[in-house]
């Protein structure tokens, strides 16, 4: 019985979250679980690198990711479930693990990775989540085309 489900969403790659959402939604419906969606914004990096970007670059990026996440939540069919949206900034897998722990989720549903990275069995963030999460992790594999 799952009470709280976390779906990390890479808003840039619909091909990763499109196959995952129906699985997570069905599980949330069947278990009466809360469904959390999380998008992580990665910082630009070093002060030297960020000096090449406009000052408000990170703020604008966060706003764009937030609005894209809201779009995903409104455009997908959640079958009556109201997802709880979260935005975090930092290392992707670390923020997924932190959110999973602070939200006390008991299941993380994650894509194996981008289909175009086909030769890799598991993306680098998905691998770290599987390795380190306290919660159960369901890895949704890309369907062969
Ligand atoms: P790949 O390198 O093939 O993109 P990843 O391991 O990075 O593989 O991605 C697998 C999954 O990790 C994604 O489907 C998503 O669930 C999660 N993920 C990746 N990037 C982000 C992000 N910026 N925010 C939230 N989750 C992410």
Coordinates of C-alpha atoms and ligand atoms in Angstrom, one line a residue:
X1 CA 0.0 0.0 0.0
X2 CA 1.6 3.3 -1.1
X3 CA 0.5 6.6 0.6
X4 CA 2.7 9.1 -1.1
X5 CA 4.3 8.9 -4.6
X6 CA 7.0 11.1 -6.1
X7 CA 7.5 11.6 -9.8
X8 CA 10.6 13.5 -10.8
X9 CA 9.8 15.4 -14.0
X10 CA 12.5 16.5 -16.5
X11 CA 10.3 19.2 -18.1
X12 CA 12.7 19.5 -21.1
X13 CA 12.1 15.9 -22.2
X14 CA 8.4 14.9 -22.7
X15 CA 9.6 11.5 -24.0
X16 CA 10.7 10.7 -20.4
X17 CA 7.7 11.8 -18.4
X18 CA 4.9 10.9 -20.9
X19 CA 5.2 7.1 -20.3
X20 CA 5.8 7.6 -16.6
X21 CA 2.8 9.7 -15.7
X22 CA 0.0 7.2 -16.6
X23 CA 1.7 4.6 -14.5
X24 CA 2.1 6.9 -11.5
X25 CA -1.5 8.2 -11.8
X26 CA -2.9 4.7 -11.9
X27 CA -0.9 3.7 -8.9
X28 CA -2.0 6.8 -7.0
X29 CA -5.6 6.1 -7.9
X30 CA -5.4 2.4 -6.9
X31 CA -3.7 3.2 -3.6
X32 CA -5.4 6.5 -2.8
X33 CA -2.0 8.0 -2.6
X34 CA -0.9 11.6 -2.8
X35 CA 1.0 12.3 -6.0
X36 CA 3.9 14.7 -5.9
X37 CA 5.6 16.0 -9.1
X38 CA 9.1 17.5 -8.8
X39 CA 11.2 19.5 -11.3
X40 CA 14.8 20.3 -10.4
X41 CA 16.6 23.3 -11.9
X42 CA 20.3 22.8 -12.0
X43 CA 22.5 25.9 -11.1
X44 CA 24.6 27.3 -13.9
X45 CA 27.8 26.3 -12.0
X46 CA 30.9 28.3 -11.2
X47 CA 30.9 32.0 -10.7
X48 CA 33.1 32.3 -13.8
X49 CA 30.7 30.4 -16.0
X50 CA 27.7 32.3 -14.6
X51 CA 29.4 35.6 -15.4
X52 CA 28.6 34.9 -19.1
X53 CA 24.9 34.7 -18.4
X54 CA 22.5 37.6 -17.7
X55 CA 22.2 38.4 -14.0
X56 CA 18.6 37.1 -13.7
X57 CA 19.2 34.0 -15.8
X58 CA 18.7 31.5 -13.0
X59 CA 15.5 33.3 -11.8
X60 CA 14.0 33.3 -15.3
X61 CA 15.0 29.6 -15.8
X62 CA 13.3 28.7 -12.5
X63 CA 10.2 30.5 -13.6
X64 CA 10.1 28.8 -16.9
X65 CA 10.6 25.4 -15.4
X66 CA 7.9 26.1 -12.8
X67 CA 5.4 27.2 -15.5
X68 CA 6.3 24.1 -17.7
X69 CA 5.6 21.9 -14.7
X70 CA 2.3 23.6 -14.1
X71 CA 1.5 23.0 -17.8
X72 CA 2.4 19.3 -17.5
X73 CA 0.0 19.1 -14.6
X74 CA -2.9 20.8 -16.4
X75 CA -2.4 19.1 -19.8
X76 CA -2.1 15.6 -18.6
X77 CA -5.2 13.5 -17.6
X78 CA -4.8 13.0 -13.8
X79 CA -8.2 11.2 -13.6
X80 CA -9.4 13.4 -10.7
X81 CA -6.1 13.4 -8.8
X82 CA -4.7 16.8 -8.0
X83 CA -0.9 16.5 -8.1
X84 CA 1.2 18.6 -5.7
X85 CA 3.9 20.5 -7.6
X86 CA 7.4 21.1 -6.3
X87 CA 10.4 23.0 -7.7
X88 CA 13.9 22.5 -6.4
X89 CA 17.3 23.9 -7.3
X90 CA 20.5 21.9 -7.1
X91 CA 21.9 18.6 -8.2
X92 CA 19.1 16.6 -9.8
X93 CA 19.4 13.2 -8.0
X94 CA 20.3 14.9 -4.7
X95 CA 17.2 17.0 -4.8
X96 CA 15.0 14.0 -5.8
X97 CA 16.4 12.1 -2.8
X98 CA 15.9 15.1 -0.5
X99 CA 12.3 15.6 -1.6
X100 CA 11.6 11.9 -1.3
X101 CA 12.8 12.0 2.3
X102 CA 11.2 15.3 3.3
X103 CA 7.9 14.4 1.8
X104 CA 8.1 10.9 3.3
X105 CA 7.2 9.3 0.0
X106 CA 7.0 5.5 -0.1
X107 CA 7.4 5.2 -3.9
X108 CA 9.4 7.0 -6.5
X109 CA 8.3 6.5 -10.1
X110 CA 11.1 7.5 -12.5
X111 CA 11.9 7.0 -16.2
X112 CA 15.0 4.9 -17.0
X113 CA 16.2 7.8 -19.1
X114 CA 15.8 9.5 -22.4
X115 CA 14.9 7.0 -25.2
X116 CA 17.6 8.6 -27.4
X117 CA 20.2 7.5 -24.9
X118 CA 19.1 4.0 -25.7
X119 CA 22.4 2.3 -25.2
X120 CA 22.4 3.2 -21.5
X121 CA 20.2 0.9 -19.4
X122 CA 19.8 3.6 -16.7
X123 CA 20.4 7.3 -16.8
X124 CA 22.8 8.8 -14.3
X125 CA 20.1 10.4 -12.1
X126 CA 17.8 7.4 -12.2
X127 CA 20.8 5.2 -11.2
X128 CA 21.6 7.3 -8.2
X129 CA 18.0 7.4 -7.1
X130 CA 17.7 3.6 -7.4
X131 CA 21.0 3.2 -5.5
X132 CA 20.3 5.6 -2.6
X133 CA 16.6 6.1 -2.1
X134 CA 15.0 4.8 1.1
X135 CA 11.7 4.5 -0.7
X136 CA 10.9 1.9 -3.2
X137 CA 11.7 2.9 -6.8
X138 CA 9.7 1.9 -9.9
X139 CA 11.8 2.4 -13.0
X140 CA 9.6 2.8 -16.1
X141 CA 11.5 1.5 -19.1
X142 CA 11.3 3.1 -22.5
X143 CA 8.9 1.2 -24.7
X144 CA 10.6 -0.2 -27.8
X145 CA 9.4 1.8 -30.9
Ligands
LIG1 P1 19.1 10.8 -19.0 O1 20.5 11.1 -18.8 O2 18.9 9.7 -20.1 O3 18.2 12.0 -19.2 P2 18.4 10.7 -16.2 O4 18.8 9.7 -15.2 O5 19.0 12.1 -16.1 O6 18.6 10.1 -17.7 O7 16.8 10.9 -16.2 C1 16.0 9.9 -15.8 C2 14.9 10.5 -15.0 O8 15.5 11.3 -13.9 C3 14.0 11.4 -15.7 O9 13.0 10.8 -16.4 C4 13.3 12.1 -14.5 O10 12.4 11.3 -13.9 C5 14.5 12.3 -13.6 N1 15.1 13.7 -14.0 C6 16.1 14.0 -14.9 N2 16.3 15.3 -14.9 C7 15.4 15.8 -14.0 C8 15.1 17.2 -13.6 N3 15.7 18.3 -14.0 N4 14.1 17.3 -12.6 C9 13.5 16.3 -12.1 N5 13.7 15.0 -12.5 C10 14.6 14.8 -13.4

